[in-house]
Short mmCIF file of C-alpha atoms and ligand atoms in Angstrom, two decimals:
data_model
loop_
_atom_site.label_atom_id
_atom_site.label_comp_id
_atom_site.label_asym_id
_atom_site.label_seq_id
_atom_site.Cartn_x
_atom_site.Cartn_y
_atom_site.Cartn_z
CA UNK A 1 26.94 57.54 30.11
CA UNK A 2 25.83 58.06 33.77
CA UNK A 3 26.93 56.88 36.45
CA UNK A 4 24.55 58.38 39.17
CA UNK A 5 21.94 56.85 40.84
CA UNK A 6 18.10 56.14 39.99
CA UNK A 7 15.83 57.31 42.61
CA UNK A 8 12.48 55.17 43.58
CA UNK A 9 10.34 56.20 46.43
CA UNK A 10 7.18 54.59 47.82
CA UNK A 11 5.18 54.87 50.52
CA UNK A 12 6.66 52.22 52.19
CA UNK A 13 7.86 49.22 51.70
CA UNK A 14 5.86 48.10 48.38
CA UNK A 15 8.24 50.11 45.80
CA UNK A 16 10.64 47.30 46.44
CA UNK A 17 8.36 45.42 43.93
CA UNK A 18 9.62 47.29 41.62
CA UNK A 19 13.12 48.11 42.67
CA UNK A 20 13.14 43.92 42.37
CA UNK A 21 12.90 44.55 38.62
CA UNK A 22 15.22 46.92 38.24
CA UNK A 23 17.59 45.33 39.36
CA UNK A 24 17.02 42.42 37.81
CA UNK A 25 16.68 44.32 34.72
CA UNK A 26 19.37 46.91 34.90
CA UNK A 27 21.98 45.31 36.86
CA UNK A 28 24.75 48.21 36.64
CA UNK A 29 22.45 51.31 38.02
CA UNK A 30 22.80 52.38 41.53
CA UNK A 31 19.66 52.87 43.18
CA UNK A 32 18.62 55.28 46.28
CA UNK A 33 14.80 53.92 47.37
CA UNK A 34 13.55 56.49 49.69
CA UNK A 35 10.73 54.74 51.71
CA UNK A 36 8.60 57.58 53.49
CA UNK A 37 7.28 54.94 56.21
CA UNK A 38 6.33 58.33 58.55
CA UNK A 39 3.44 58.67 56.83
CA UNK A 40 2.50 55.13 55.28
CA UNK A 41 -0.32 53.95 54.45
CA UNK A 42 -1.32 56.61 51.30
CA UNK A 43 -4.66 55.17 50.19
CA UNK A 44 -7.09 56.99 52.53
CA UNK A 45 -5.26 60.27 51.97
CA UNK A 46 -6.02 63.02 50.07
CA UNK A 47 -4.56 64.04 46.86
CA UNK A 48 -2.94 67.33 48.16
CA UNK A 49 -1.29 65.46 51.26
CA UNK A 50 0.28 62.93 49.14
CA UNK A 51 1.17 65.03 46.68
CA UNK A 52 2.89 66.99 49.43
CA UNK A 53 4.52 63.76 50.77
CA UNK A 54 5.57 63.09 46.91
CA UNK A 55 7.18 66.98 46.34
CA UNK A 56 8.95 66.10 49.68
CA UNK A 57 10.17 62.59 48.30
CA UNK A 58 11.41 63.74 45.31
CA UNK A 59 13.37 66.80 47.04
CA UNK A 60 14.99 64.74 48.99
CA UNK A 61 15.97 62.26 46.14
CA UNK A 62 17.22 65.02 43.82
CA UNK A 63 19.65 66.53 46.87
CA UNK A 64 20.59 62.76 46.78
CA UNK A 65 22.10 63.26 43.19
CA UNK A 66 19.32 61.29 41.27
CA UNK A 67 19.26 61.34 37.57
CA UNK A 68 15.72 59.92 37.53
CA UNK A 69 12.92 58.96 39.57
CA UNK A 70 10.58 56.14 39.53
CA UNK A 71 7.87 56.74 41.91
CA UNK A 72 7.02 53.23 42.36
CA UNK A 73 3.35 53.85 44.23
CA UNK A 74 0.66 53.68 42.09
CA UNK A 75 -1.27 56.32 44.58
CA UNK A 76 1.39 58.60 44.83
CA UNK A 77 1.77 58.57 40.44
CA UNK A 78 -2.32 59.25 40.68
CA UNK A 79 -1.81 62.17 43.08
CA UNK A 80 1.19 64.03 41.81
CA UNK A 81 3.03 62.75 38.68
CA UNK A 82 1.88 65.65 36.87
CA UNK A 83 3.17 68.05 39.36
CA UNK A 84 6.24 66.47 39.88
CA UNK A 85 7.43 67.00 36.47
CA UNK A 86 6.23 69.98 36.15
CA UNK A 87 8.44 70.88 38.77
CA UNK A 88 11.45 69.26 37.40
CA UNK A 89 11.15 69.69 33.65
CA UNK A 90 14.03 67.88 32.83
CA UNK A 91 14.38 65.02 34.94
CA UNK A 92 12.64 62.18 33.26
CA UNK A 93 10.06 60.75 36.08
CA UNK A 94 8.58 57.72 35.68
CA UNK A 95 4.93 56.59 37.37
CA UNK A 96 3.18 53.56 37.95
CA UNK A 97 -0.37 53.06 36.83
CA UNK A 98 -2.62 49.52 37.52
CA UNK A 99 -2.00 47.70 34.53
CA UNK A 100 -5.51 48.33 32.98
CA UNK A 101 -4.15 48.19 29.73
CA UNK A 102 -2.54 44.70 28.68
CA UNK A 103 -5.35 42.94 31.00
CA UNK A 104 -8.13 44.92 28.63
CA UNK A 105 -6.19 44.17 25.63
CA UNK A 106 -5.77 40.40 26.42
CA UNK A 107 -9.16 39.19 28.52
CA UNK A 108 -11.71 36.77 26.44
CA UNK A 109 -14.04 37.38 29.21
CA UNK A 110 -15.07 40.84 29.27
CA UNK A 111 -14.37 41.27 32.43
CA UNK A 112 -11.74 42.49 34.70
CA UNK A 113 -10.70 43.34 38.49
CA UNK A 114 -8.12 45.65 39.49
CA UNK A 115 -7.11 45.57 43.13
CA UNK A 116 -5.66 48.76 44.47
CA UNK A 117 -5.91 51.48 47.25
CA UNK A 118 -9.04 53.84 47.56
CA UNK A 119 -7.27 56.90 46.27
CA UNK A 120 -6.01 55.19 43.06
CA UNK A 121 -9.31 53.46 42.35
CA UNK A 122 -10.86 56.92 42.52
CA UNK A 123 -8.80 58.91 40.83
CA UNK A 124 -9.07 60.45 37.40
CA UNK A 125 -5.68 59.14 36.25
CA UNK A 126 -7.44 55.67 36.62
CA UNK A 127 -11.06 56.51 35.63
CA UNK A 128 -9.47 58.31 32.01
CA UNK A 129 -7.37 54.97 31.87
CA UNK A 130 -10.17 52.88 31.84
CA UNK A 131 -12.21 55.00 29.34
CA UNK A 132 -9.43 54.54 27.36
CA UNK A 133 -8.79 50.61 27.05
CA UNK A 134 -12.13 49.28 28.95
CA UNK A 135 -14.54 50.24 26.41
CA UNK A 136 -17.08 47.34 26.46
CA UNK A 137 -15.15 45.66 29.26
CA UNK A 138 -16.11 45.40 32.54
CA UNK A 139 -14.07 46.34 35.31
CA UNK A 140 -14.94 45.23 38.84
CA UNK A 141 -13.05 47.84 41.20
CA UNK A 142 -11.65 46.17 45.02
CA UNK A 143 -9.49 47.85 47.37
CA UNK A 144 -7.01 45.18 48.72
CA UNK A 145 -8.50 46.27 52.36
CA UNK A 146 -5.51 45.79 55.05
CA UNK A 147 -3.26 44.28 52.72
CA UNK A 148 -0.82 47.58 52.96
CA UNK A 149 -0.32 47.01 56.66
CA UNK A 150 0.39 43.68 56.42
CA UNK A 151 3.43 44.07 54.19
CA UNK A 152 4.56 47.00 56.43
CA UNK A 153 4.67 44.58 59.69
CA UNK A 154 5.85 42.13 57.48
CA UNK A 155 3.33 39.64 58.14
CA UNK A 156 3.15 38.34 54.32
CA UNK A 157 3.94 34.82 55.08
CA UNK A 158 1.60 33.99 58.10
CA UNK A 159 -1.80 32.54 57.90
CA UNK A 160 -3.55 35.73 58.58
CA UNK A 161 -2.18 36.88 55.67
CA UNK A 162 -3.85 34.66 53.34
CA UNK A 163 -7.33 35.34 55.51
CA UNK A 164 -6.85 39.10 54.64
CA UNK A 165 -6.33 37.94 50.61
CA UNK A 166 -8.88 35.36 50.75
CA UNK A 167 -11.52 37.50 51.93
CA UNK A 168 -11.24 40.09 48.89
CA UNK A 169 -10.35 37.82 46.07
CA UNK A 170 -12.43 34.93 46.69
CA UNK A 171 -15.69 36.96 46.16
CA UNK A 172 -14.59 37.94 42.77
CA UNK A 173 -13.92 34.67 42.21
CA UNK A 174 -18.12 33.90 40.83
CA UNK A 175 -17.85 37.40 38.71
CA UNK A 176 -16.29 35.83 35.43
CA UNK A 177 -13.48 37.96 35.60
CA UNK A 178 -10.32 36.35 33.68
CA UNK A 179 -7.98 38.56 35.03
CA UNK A 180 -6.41 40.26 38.13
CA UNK A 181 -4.60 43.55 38.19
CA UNK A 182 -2.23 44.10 41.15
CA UNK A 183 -2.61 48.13 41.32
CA UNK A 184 -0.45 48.68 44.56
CA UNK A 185 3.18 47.90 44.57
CA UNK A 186 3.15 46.43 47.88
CA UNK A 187 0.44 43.64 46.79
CA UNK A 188 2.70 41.49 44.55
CA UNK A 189 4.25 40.90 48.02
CA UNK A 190 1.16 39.04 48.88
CA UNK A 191 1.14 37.44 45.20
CA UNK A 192 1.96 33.76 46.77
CA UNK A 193 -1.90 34.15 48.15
CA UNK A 194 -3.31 35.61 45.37
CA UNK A 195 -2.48 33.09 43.11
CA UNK A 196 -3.75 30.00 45.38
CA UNK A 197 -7.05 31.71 45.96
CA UNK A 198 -7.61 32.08 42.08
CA UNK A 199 -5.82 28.80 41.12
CA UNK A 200 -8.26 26.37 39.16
CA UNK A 201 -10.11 29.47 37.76
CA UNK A 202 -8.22 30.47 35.17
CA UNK A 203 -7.43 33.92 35.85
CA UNK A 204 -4.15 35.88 35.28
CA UNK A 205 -2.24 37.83 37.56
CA UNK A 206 -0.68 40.86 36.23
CA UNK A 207 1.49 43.75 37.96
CA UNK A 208 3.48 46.73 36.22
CA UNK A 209 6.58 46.09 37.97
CA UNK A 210 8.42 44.59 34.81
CA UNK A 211 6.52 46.67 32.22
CA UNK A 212 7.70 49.69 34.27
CA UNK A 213 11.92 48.58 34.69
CA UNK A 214 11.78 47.67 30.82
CA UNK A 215 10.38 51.43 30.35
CA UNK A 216 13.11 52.92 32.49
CA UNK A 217 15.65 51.14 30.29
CA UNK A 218 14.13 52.76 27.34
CA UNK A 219 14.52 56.25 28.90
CA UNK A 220 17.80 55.94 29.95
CA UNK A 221 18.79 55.20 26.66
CA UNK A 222 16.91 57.64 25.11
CA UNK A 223 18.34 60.28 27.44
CA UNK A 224 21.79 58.83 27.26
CA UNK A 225 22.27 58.43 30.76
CA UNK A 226 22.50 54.50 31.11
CA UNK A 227 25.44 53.72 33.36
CA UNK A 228 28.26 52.63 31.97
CA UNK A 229 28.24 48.48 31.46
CA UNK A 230 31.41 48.12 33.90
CA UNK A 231 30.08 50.38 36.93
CA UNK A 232 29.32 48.00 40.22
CA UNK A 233 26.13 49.19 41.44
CA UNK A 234 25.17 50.17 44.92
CA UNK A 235 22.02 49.90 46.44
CA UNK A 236 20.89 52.70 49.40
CA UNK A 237 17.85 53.14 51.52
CA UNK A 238 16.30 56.23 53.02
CA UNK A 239 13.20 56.54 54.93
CA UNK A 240 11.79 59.48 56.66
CA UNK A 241 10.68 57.17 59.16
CA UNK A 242 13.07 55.99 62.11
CA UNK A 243 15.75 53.93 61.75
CA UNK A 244 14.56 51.16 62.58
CA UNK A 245 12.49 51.84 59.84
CA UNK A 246 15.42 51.85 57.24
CA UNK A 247 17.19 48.51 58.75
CA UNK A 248 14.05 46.86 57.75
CA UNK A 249 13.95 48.10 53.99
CA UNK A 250 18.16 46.93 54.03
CA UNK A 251 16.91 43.98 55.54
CA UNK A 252 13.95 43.18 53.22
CA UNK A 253 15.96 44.44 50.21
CA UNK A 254 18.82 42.14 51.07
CA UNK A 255 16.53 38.75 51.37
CA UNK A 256 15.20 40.31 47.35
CA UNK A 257 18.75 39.62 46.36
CA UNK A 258 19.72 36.76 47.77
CA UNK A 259 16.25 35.16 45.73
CA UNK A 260 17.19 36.99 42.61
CA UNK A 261 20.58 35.08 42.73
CA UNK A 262 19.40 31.77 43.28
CA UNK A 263 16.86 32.24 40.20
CA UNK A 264 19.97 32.92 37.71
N1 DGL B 301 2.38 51.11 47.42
C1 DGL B 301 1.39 52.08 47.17
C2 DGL B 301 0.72 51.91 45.83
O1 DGL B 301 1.32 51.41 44.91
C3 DGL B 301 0.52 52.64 48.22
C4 DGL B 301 0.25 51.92 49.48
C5 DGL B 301 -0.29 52.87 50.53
O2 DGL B 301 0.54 53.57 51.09
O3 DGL B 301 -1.50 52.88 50.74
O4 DGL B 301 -0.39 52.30 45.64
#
């Protein structure tokens, strides 16, 4: 049993997508999320500066006292996941990767989209994933242009929003795709959009944020370092933006909470 906290970093604000989950999930761990925020977005980047920004995260997240980290960016996992734990060897570190794999496994149509930032859609993490599970399957690659920025300013619930969503999804809309990958953590925040853009056309929506808590339960029982099922958990944020910055990831986290309670 162990009581210290989980670590998840992002970019920004997106990795609270998955933080949701885990705390849904896993309702005794602490959690520290470390939101970089300086240096947000990641998906023009290149791999060596986010893999810089990543070493940096996860520094600061061990001196926190982690036991684990979950870096809940999809484009920081592409970049660095293999240097991070080949840095810390024992530390179990968990990534993020598109869901690629239950959409191939479960389309009838042969054809798939997976939204997500330049770097990840270029990378070879994702091109050896879709070797893997896409063979015969067609997958129709679409960065989710602006959508990043307009979860940072926390614009998600205006008008201009759904413009920004429209405009990418409703092109793939005549493609004959049956299903949509969310491949960036911060675009189940603009989910609500997603889904009326596709509705009528029966196509799924699919993000790894559950798939990935479920596999950090699995790990912290096969490393015996669950907490135990009596520890309160505490929730803190970091950014190495200002602190302005970190209010708003309290903030935002808070209003994720207070929705999680009213669903139980
Ligand atoms: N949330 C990140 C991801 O999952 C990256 C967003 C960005 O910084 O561009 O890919």
């Amino acid at each position: 049993m162990d009581n210290r906290p989980i670590g998840v970093y992002d970019s920004g604000f997106g990795g609270l997508s998955v933080w949701r989950e885990l705390c849904r999930l896993l309702p005794h761990e602490s959690i520290i999320y470390l939101g970089d925020g300086k240096n947000c977005p990641y998906g023009g980047r290149s791999r060596e500066e986010i893999t810089n920004f990543a070493i940096e995260a996860t520094e600061r997240l061990v001196a926190e006292g982690v036991k684990m980290v979950v870096v809940g960016c999809n484009t920081a996992t592409t970049a660095a996941i293999s240097t991070l734990r080949s840095r810390w060897e024992s530390m179990p570190i968990v990534g993020l990767e598109p869901a690629v794999k239950p959409a191939c496994l479960t389309t009838e149509s042969r054809r798939i989209a997976v939204l997500a930032t330049a770097h990840s859609l270029r990378s070879d993490m994702f091109l050896s994933t879709t070797a893997r599970y896409a063979e015969g399957i067609e997958v129709l690659k679409t960065v989710g242009e602006g959508f990043v920025d307009i979860v940072e300013r926390g614009e998600e619930s205006t008008e201009k929003a759904y413009e920004a969503v429209r405009s990418v999804v409703e092109p793939l809309l005549s493609e004959g795709i049956d299903k949509i990958v969310l491949g960036c953590t911060h675009y189940p925040f603009l989910r609500p959009h997603i889904e009326r853009v596709v509705a009528g056309y029966g196509i799924d929506v699919i993000d790894s944020g559950e798939a990935v808590a479920r596999r950090v339960e699995w790990l912290l029982k096969r490393y015996k370092i669950a907490a135990r099922s009596d520890h309160k958990a505490e929730y803190r944020f970091i950014s190495f933006a200002d602190k302005s910055y970190r209010a708003n990831l309290e903030a935002r986290a808070k209003g994720i909470i207070e929705k999680l309670k009213t669903e139980i």
